[in-house]
Amino acid sequence: MEKKITASIIGTGSYLPSKVLTNKDLESMVDTSDEWITTRTGIKERRIAEDDEYTSDLGAKAAVRALSSAGKKPSSVDLIIVATITPDMLFPSTACFIQDKIGAKNAACFDINAACSGYIYAVEIAKRLVEAGSHDTILVIASEKLSSITDWTDRNTCVLFGDGAGACVISGENSGKPRVLYTYTGADSSAAELLMMPGGGTRFPASIQTVENKLHFLKMAGKEVFKNAVLCMYKASEKIMKKYNISIDEIKCFLPHQANVRIIDAVARKIGIEREKVYLNVQKFGNMSAATVAVGLDEVFKEWDLKSGDKILVDAFGAGFTFGSLVIEW
Ligand code: COA
């Protein structure tokens, strides 16, 4: 009888640009204050990539670290999936640029766009492919340069976002490493216009007017997005726990998307998990869209004192609205 494969995460890595933008720095850019940003979001600072540092550069650095922690050569990767809403270009894919940068010459490459839920969607795809036996080693990367689509004169949005990348290597080799036990993905697109970047696609191709009307920047209705975030993230956690019969007491670490500490607190309260089990990085990196939980997973794997059998619940929400969750067993 064939042995059943369960996808494992055999290595993780992350990369954050070195430039730090603090709330104090923002006070001199827009009409805001450290006190407002801290109390409304929990964010104290975020990282900003250099002008000549692209999404593929951030992603390639995270990928090299993930491969090194997995003990794998770039040539062993048979697929690269990049989750991003800030690709280097609309095409070719950022995954292709990363392939060249890291020398993963045997890999197929594509990008996915599920906004802040992108990493969870990508891990789900990778899990299914290795478990089907079609791929052995998949590099999942979430990389974002949100500073490139941020309107630095709009205080409603510019205080919230940051740049960064996280990556993991998913394998079917049953190594005993953390296993991706379950995945759940969903979407509710009835209010998609609450969070978007309208310009640059087929609806508003780039023109002088799209630039003048600032359509190449991220637009958001903050309050409505907040409410949807809490509902969708709660749903993503509830669905996976119900479907696979997991009780909240079994979860040793809750790793939610990091948009706002108040969203995280509300979701944690609704699912009934203790605060000390909740991972937080929003204070130091802001919201890095898809890269947020990817960076978070790398930090949890390296810094948390997890024991064999401990379960991590990952939960995200993003533009679309998309949402999703993972249960990973250490
Ligand atoms: N500094 C100071 N004041 C600001 C500000 C800033 N950076 N940004 C907005 N304000 C002002 C607004 O102009 C508004 O003023 P007005 O009432 O005079 O019009 C007021 O603050 C809004 O305050 P409030 O309604 O209390 O804000 P909030 O509690 O809804 O917080 C967000 C605003 C954006 C932080 C919050 O709605 C949020 O986090 N939303 C979700 C964002 C998100 O998660 N996005 C990504 C999803 S993946």
Coordinates of C-alpha atoms and ligand atoms in Angstrom, one line a residue:
M1 CA 0.0 0.0 0.0
E2 CA 1.3 3.5 -0.8
K3 CA 2.3 5.6 2.2
K4 CA 0.1 8.6 2.7
I5 CA 2.0 11.9 2.4
T6 CA 1.3 14.8 4.7
A7 CA 3.0 18.0 3.6
S8 CA 5.7 19.3 6.0
I9 CA 7.3 22.7 6.4
I10 CA 10.9 21.7 6.3
G11 CA 12.4 25.3 6.5
T12 CA 11.3 28.9 7.0
G13 CA 13.0 32.3 6.4
S14 CA 12.2 35.9 6.4
Y15 CA 13.7 39.2 5.3
L16 CA 12.9 42.7 6.5
P17 CA 14.4 45.8 4.9
S18 CA 16.8 47.6 7.2
K19 CA 15.2 51.1 7.0
V20 CA 12.8 51.7 10.0
L21 CA 10.0 54.3 9.7
T22 CA 8.7 55.2 13.2
N23 CA 5.4 56.8 14.2
K24 CA 7.5 59.8 15.2
D25 CA 8.9 60.0 11.6
L26 CA 5.3 59.9 10.3
E27 CA 4.4 62.9 12.5
S28 CA 6.6 65.1 10.3
M29 CA 5.0 63.7 7.1
V30 CA 1.2 63.8 7.8
D31 CA -1.1 65.2 10.4
T32 CA -0.9 62.3 12.9
S33 CA 0.7 61.4 16.2
D34 CA 2.4 58.4 17.8
E35 CA -0.4 58.3 20.4
W36 CA -3.1 58.1 17.7
I37 CA -1.4 55.4 15.7
T38 CA -0.4 53.4 18.8
T39 CA -3.9 53.4 20.4
R40 CA -5.8 52.8 17.2
T41 CA -3.6 50.2 15.6
G42 CA -0.8 49.0 18.0
I43 CA 1.8 49.8 15.4
K44 CA 5.0 51.6 16.6
E45 CA 7.2 51.2 13.5
R46 CA 7.4 49.5 10.1
R47 CA 10.2 48.7 7.5
I48 CA 10.5 50.4 4.2
A49 CA 12.5 49.0 1.2
E50 CA 14.9 51.1 -0.7
D51 CA 13.8 52.5 -4.1
D52 CA 16.0 50.0 -5.9
E53 CA 15.0 47.1 -3.7
Y54 CA 12.1 45.3 -5.3
T55 CA 9.5 42.7 -4.2
S56 CA 11.6 40.0 -5.9
D57 CA 14.7 41.1 -3.9
L58 CA 12.9 40.9 -0.6
G59 CA 11.4 37.5 -1.6
A60 CA 14.7 36.1 -2.9
K61 CA 16.4 36.9 0.4
A62 CA 13.6 35.3 2.5
A63 CA 13.7 32.3 0.1
V64 CA 17.5 31.8 0.4
R65 CA 17.1 31.7 4.2
A66 CA 14.2 29.3 4.0
L67 CA 16.2 26.9 1.7
S68 CA 19.2 27.1 4.0
S69 CA 17.1 26.3 7.1
A70 CA 15.6 23.3 5.1
G71 CA 19.1 22.2 4.0
K72 CA 18.0 22.3 0.4
K73 CA 19.8 23.5 -2.7
P74 CA 17.9 25.9 -5.0
S75 CA 18.2 23.3 -7.8
S76 CA 16.0 20.9 -5.8
V77 CA 13.0 23.3 -5.9
D78 CA 10.4 22.1 -8.4
L79 CA 7.9 25.0 -8.0
I80 CA 8.0 28.6 -6.7
I81 CA 4.7 30.2 -5.7
V82 CA 4.8 33.9 -4.8
A83 CA 1.9 35.5 -3.0
T84 CA 1.9 39.3 -3.6
I85 CA -0.2 42.3 -4.4
T86 CA 2.9 44.3 -5.2
P87 CA 4.6 42.4 -7.9
D88 CA 7.8 43.8 -9.6
M89 CA 5.7 44.1 -12.8
L90 CA 2.3 42.8 -13.9
F91 CA 4.3 40.3 -15.9
P92 CA 6.5 38.3 -15.9
S93 CA 5.6 37.0 -12.5
T94 CA 7.7 37.9 -9.4
A95 CA 8.2 34.1 -9.0
C96 CA 10.2 34.2 -12.3
F97 CA 12.4 37.0 -11.2
I98 CA 13.1 35.2 -7.9
Q99 CA 13.9 32.0 -9.7
D100 CA 16.6 33.8 -11.6
K101 CA 17.9 35.5 -8.5
I102 CA 18.3 32.4 -6.4
G103 CA 19.2 30.0 -9.2
A104 CA 16.3 27.6 -8.8
K105 CA 16.6 26.5 -12.4
N106 CA 14.4 23.4 -12.2
A107 CA 11.4 25.2 -10.8
A108 CA 8.1 26.2 -12.4
C109 CA 7.0 29.6 -11.3
F110 CA 3.8 31.5 -10.8
D111 CA 2.3 34.3 -8.6
I112 CA -1.0 34.3 -6.8
N113 CA -3.1 37.3 -5.6
A114 CA -5.3 36.7 -2.6
A115 CA -4.1 39.9 -0.9
C116 CA -3.3 39.5 2.8
S117 CA -4.6 35.8 2.7
G118 CA -2.2 35.0 -0.1
Y119 CA 0.3 33.0 2.0
I120 CA -2.4 30.8 3.3
Y121 CA -3.8 30.2 -0.2
A122 CA -0.3 29.5 -1.5
V123 CA 0.4 27.0 1.4
E124 CA -2.9 25.3 0.6
I125 CA -1.9 24.9 -3.1
A126 CA 1.6 23.6 -2.2
K127 CA 0.2 21.1 0.3
R128 CA -2.2 19.6 -2.2
L129 CA 0.5 19.4 -4.9
V130 CA 3.0 17.6 -2.7
E131 CA 0.4 15.3 -1.3
A132 CA -0.8 14.4 -4.8
G133 CA 2.8 13.4 -5.5
S134 CA 3.2 15.7 -8.5
H135 CA 5.9 17.9 -6.7
D136 CA 8.5 17.1 -4.1
T137 CA 9.9 20.5 -3.0
I138 CA 7.9 23.8 -3.2
L139 CA 9.1 27.2 -2.2
V140 CA 6.2 29.3 -1.0
I141 CA 7.1 33.0 -0.7
A142 CA 5.0 36.0 0.4
S143 CA 6.7 39.3 -0.5
E144 CA 5.3 42.8 -0.4
K145 CA 6.6 46.3 -1.1
L146 CA 3.4 48.1 0.0
S147 CA 5.4 51.4 0.3
S148 CA 5.3 51.5 -3.5
I149 CA 1.4 51.7 -3.6
T150 CA 1.0 53.9 -0.5
D151 CA -0.2 57.5 -0.7
W152 CA 2.3 59.1 1.7
T153 CA 0.0 62.2 1.9
D154 CA -3.0 60.1 3.1
R155 CA -2.9 59.7 6.9
N156 CA -5.8 57.2 6.8
T157 CA -3.7 54.6 5.1
C158 CA 0.0 55.5 5.2
V159 CA 0.5 54.8 8.9
L160 CA -0.7 51.2 8.5
F161 CA 1.6 49.4 6.1
G162 CA 5.1 48.1 5.8
D163 CA 7.5 46.1 3.5
G164 CA 8.8 42.6 4.1
A165 CA 9.0 39.0 3.0
G166 CA 8.6 35.5 4.4
A167 CA 9.1 32.1 2.9
C168 CA 8.8 28.4 3.6
V169 CA 9.8 25.1 1.9
I170 CA 7.0 22.6 1.7
S171 CA 7.9 19.0 1.1
G172 CA 6.3 15.6 1.0
E173 CA 9.2 13.8 2.4
N174 CA 7.5 13.0 5.7
S175 CA 10.5 14.3 7.6
G176 CA 8.8 14.6 11.0
K177 CA 9.1 18.4 10.6
P178 CA 6.0 20.6 11.3
R179 CA 3.2 19.2 9.3
V180 CA 0.5 21.3 7.5
L181 CA -2.5 19.3 8.9
Y182 CA -5.4 21.2 7.6
T183 CA -6.2 24.2 5.4
Y184 CA -9.3 26.3 4.8
T185 CA -9.8 29.1 2.2
G186 CA -12.8 31.3 1.4
A187 CA -13.9 34.6 0.0
D188 CA -16.8 37.0 0.2
S189 CA -16.6 39.5 -2.6
S190 CA -19.9 41.4 -2.0
A191 CA -18.0 44.5 -0.8
A192 CA -14.7 44.2 -2.7
E193 CA -14.5 48.0 -3.4
L194 CA -13.9 48.7 0.3
L195 CA -10.2 47.8 -0.2
M196 CA -8.5 48.1 -3.5
M197 CA -5.9 49.7 -5.8
P198 CA -8.0 50.7 -8.8
G199 CA -5.4 51.8 -11.4
G200 CA -3.1 49.9 -13.7
G201 CA -5.4 47.0 -14.7
T202 CA -7.9 46.8 -17.6
R203 CA -10.5 48.9 -15.8
F204 CA -8.3 51.9 -15.4
P205 CA -5.2 51.4 -17.5
A206 CA -2.4 53.8 -16.6
S207 CA -2.9 57.3 -18.0
I208 CA -2.2 60.9 -16.9
Q209 CA -5.8 60.9 -15.4
T210 CA -5.2 57.8 -13.3
V211 CA -2.0 59.3 -11.9
E212 CA -3.7 62.7 -11.3
N213 CA -6.6 60.9 -9.6
K214 CA -4.2 58.8 -7.4
L215 CA -5.7 55.5 -8.7
H216 CA -2.3 53.8 -8.4
F217 CA -2.5 54.0 -4.6
L218 CA -4.2 51.7 -2.1
K219 CA -7.7 52.9 -1.2
M220 CA -9.5 51.7 1.9
A221 CA -12.7 52.4 3.9
G222 CA -11.0 51.7 7.3
K223 CA -14.0 51.3 9.6
E224 CA -15.9 48.9 7.2
V225 CA -12.8 46.9 6.6
F226 CA -12.2 46.6 10.3
K227 CA -15.7 45.1 10.9
N228 CA -15.3 42.7 7.9
A229 CA -11.8 41.6 9.1
V230 CA -13.1 40.6 12.5
L231 CA -16.1 38.6 11.0
C232 CA -14.0 36.9 8.3
M233 CA -11.1 36.0 10.5
Y234 CA -13.5 34.5 13.1
K235 CA -15.2 32.5 10.4
A236 CA -11.9 31.2 9.1
S237 CA -10.8 29.9 12.5
E238 CA -14.3 28.5 13.4
K239 CA -14.6 26.7 10.0
I240 CA -11.3 24.9 10.3
M241 CA -11.7 23.9 13.9
K242 CA -15.3 22.6 13.4
K243 CA -14.5 20.8 10.2
Y244 CA -11.5 19.0 11.7
N245 CA -12.9 18.7 15.3
I246 CA -10.2 20.7 17.0
S247 CA -10.9 22.5 20.3
I248 CA -9.4 25.9 21.1
D249 CA -7.5 24.3 24.1
E250 CA -5.4 22.3 21.6
I251 CA -4.0 25.5 20.0
K252 CA -0.7 26.5 21.5
C253 CA -0.1 29.5 19.3
F254 CA -2.6 31.6 17.4
L255 CA -0.9 33.5 14.5
P256 CA -3.4 36.0 13.1
H257 CA -2.9 38.4 10.2
Q258 CA -1.4 41.6 11.7
A259 CA -3.4 44.6 10.4
N260 CA -4.4 46.1 13.7
V261 CA -4.0 44.9 17.3
R262 CA -7.7 45.8 18.0
I263 CA -8.8 43.4 15.2
I264 CA -6.5 40.7 16.6
D265 CA -7.9 41.2 20.2
A266 CA -11.5 41.0 18.9
V267 CA -10.9 37.8 17.0
A268 CA -9.0 36.2 19.9
R269 CA -11.8 37.1 22.3
K270 CA -14.4 35.6 19.9
I271 CA -12.6 32.3 19.4
G272 CA -11.8 32.2 23.1
I273 CA -8.0 32.0 23.1
E274 CA -5.8 33.4 25.9
R275 CA -3.8 36.5 25.1
E276 CA -0.4 34.8 25.9
K277 CA -1.0 32.3 23.1
V278 CA -1.5 35.1 20.5
Y279 CA 1.6 36.0 18.4
L280 CA 2.1 39.7 17.6
N281 CA 4.5 41.5 15.3
V282 CA 2.3 44.4 14.1
Q283 CA 4.0 46.7 16.6
K284 CA 7.4 46.4 14.8
F285 CA 6.4 45.7 11.1
G286 CA 2.9 47.1 10.6
N287 CA 0.7 45.3 8.0
M288 CA 2.8 43.6 5.3
S289 CA -0.2 42.0 3.6
A290 CA 0.6 38.4 2.5
A291 CA 4.1 38.6 4.0
T292 CA 2.7 39.2 7.5
V293 CA 1.8 35.6 8.5
A294 CA 4.8 34.3 6.5
V295 CA 7.2 36.4 8.6
G296 CA 5.2 35.5 11.7
L297 CA 5.5 31.8 11.0
D298 CA 9.3 32.1 10.7
E299 CA 9.4 33.9 14.0
V300 CA 7.1 31.4 15.8
F301 CA 9.1 28.5 14.5
K302 CA 12.4 30.0 15.7
E303 CA 11.4 31.8 18.9
W304 CA 8.4 29.9 20.5
D305 CA 9.1 27.0 22.8
L306 CA 6.9 24.5 20.9
K307 CA 6.8 20.8 21.7
S308 CA 6.1 17.9 19.5
G309 CA 2.3 17.7 18.8
D310 CA 1.7 21.4 19.6
K311 CA -0.8 23.0 17.1
I312 CA -0.5 26.5 15.5
L313 CA -3.6 28.1 14.2
V314 CA -2.9 30.6 11.4
D315 CA -5.7 32.9 10.3
A316 CA -5.8 35.7 7.7
F317 CA -8.1 38.1 5.9
G318 CA -7.5 40.5 3.0
A319 CA -8.8 42.5 0.1
G320 CA -11.5 40.7 -1.9
F321 CA -12.5 39.9 0.8
T322 CA -10.5 36.7 1.0
F323 CA -9.8 34.7 4.2
G324 CA -8.2 31.5 5.2
S325 CA -6.7 29.4 8.0
L326 CA -4.1 26.7 8.6
V327 CA -3.5 24.2 11.3
I328 CA 0.1 23.3 11.6
E329 CA 1.4 20.6 14.0
W330 CA 4.9 21.0 15.4
Ligands
COA1 N1 -3.8 60.2 12.6 C1 -4.7 60.9 13.2 N2 -6.0 60.9 12.8 C2 -6.4 60.0 11.9 C3 -5.4 59.2 11.2 C4 -4.1 59.3 11.6 N3 -3.2 58.5 11.0 N4 -6.1 58.5 10.3 C5 -7.4 58.8 10.4 N5 -7.6 59.8 11.3 C6 -8.8 60.4 11.7 C7 -9.8 60.4 10.6 O1 -9.6 61.5 9.7 C8 -11.1 60.5 11.3 O2 -11.3 61.8 11.7 P1 -12.7 62.5 11.6 O3 -13.5 61.7 12.5 O4 -12.5 63.9 12.0 O5 -13.2 62.3 10.2 C9 -10.8 59.7 12.5 O6 -9.4 59.7 12.7 C10 -11.2 58.3 12.4 O7 -11.1 57.8 13.7 P2 -11.8 56.5 14.1 O8 -13.1 56.3 13.4 O9 -11.8 56.4 15.6 O10 -10.8 55.5 13.5 P3 -10.8 53.9 13.7 O11 -10.9 53.5 15.1 O12 -11.8 53.3 12.7 O13 -9.3 53.5 13.2 C11 -8.2 52.5 11.4 C12 -9.0 53.7 11.9 C13 -7.9 52.7 9.9 C14 -7.0 52.3 12.2 C15 -9.1 51.3 11.6 O14 -10.4 51.5 11.0 C16 -8.6 50.0 10.9 O15 -7.6 49.5 11.3 N6 -9.3 49.5 9.9 C17 -8.9 48.3 9.3 C18 -7.7 48.5 8.4 C19 -7.2 47.2 7.9 O16 -7.1 46.2 8.6 N7 -6.8 47.2 6.6 C20 -6.1 46.1 6.0 C21 -6.9 44.8 6.0 S1 -6.0 43.5 5.5

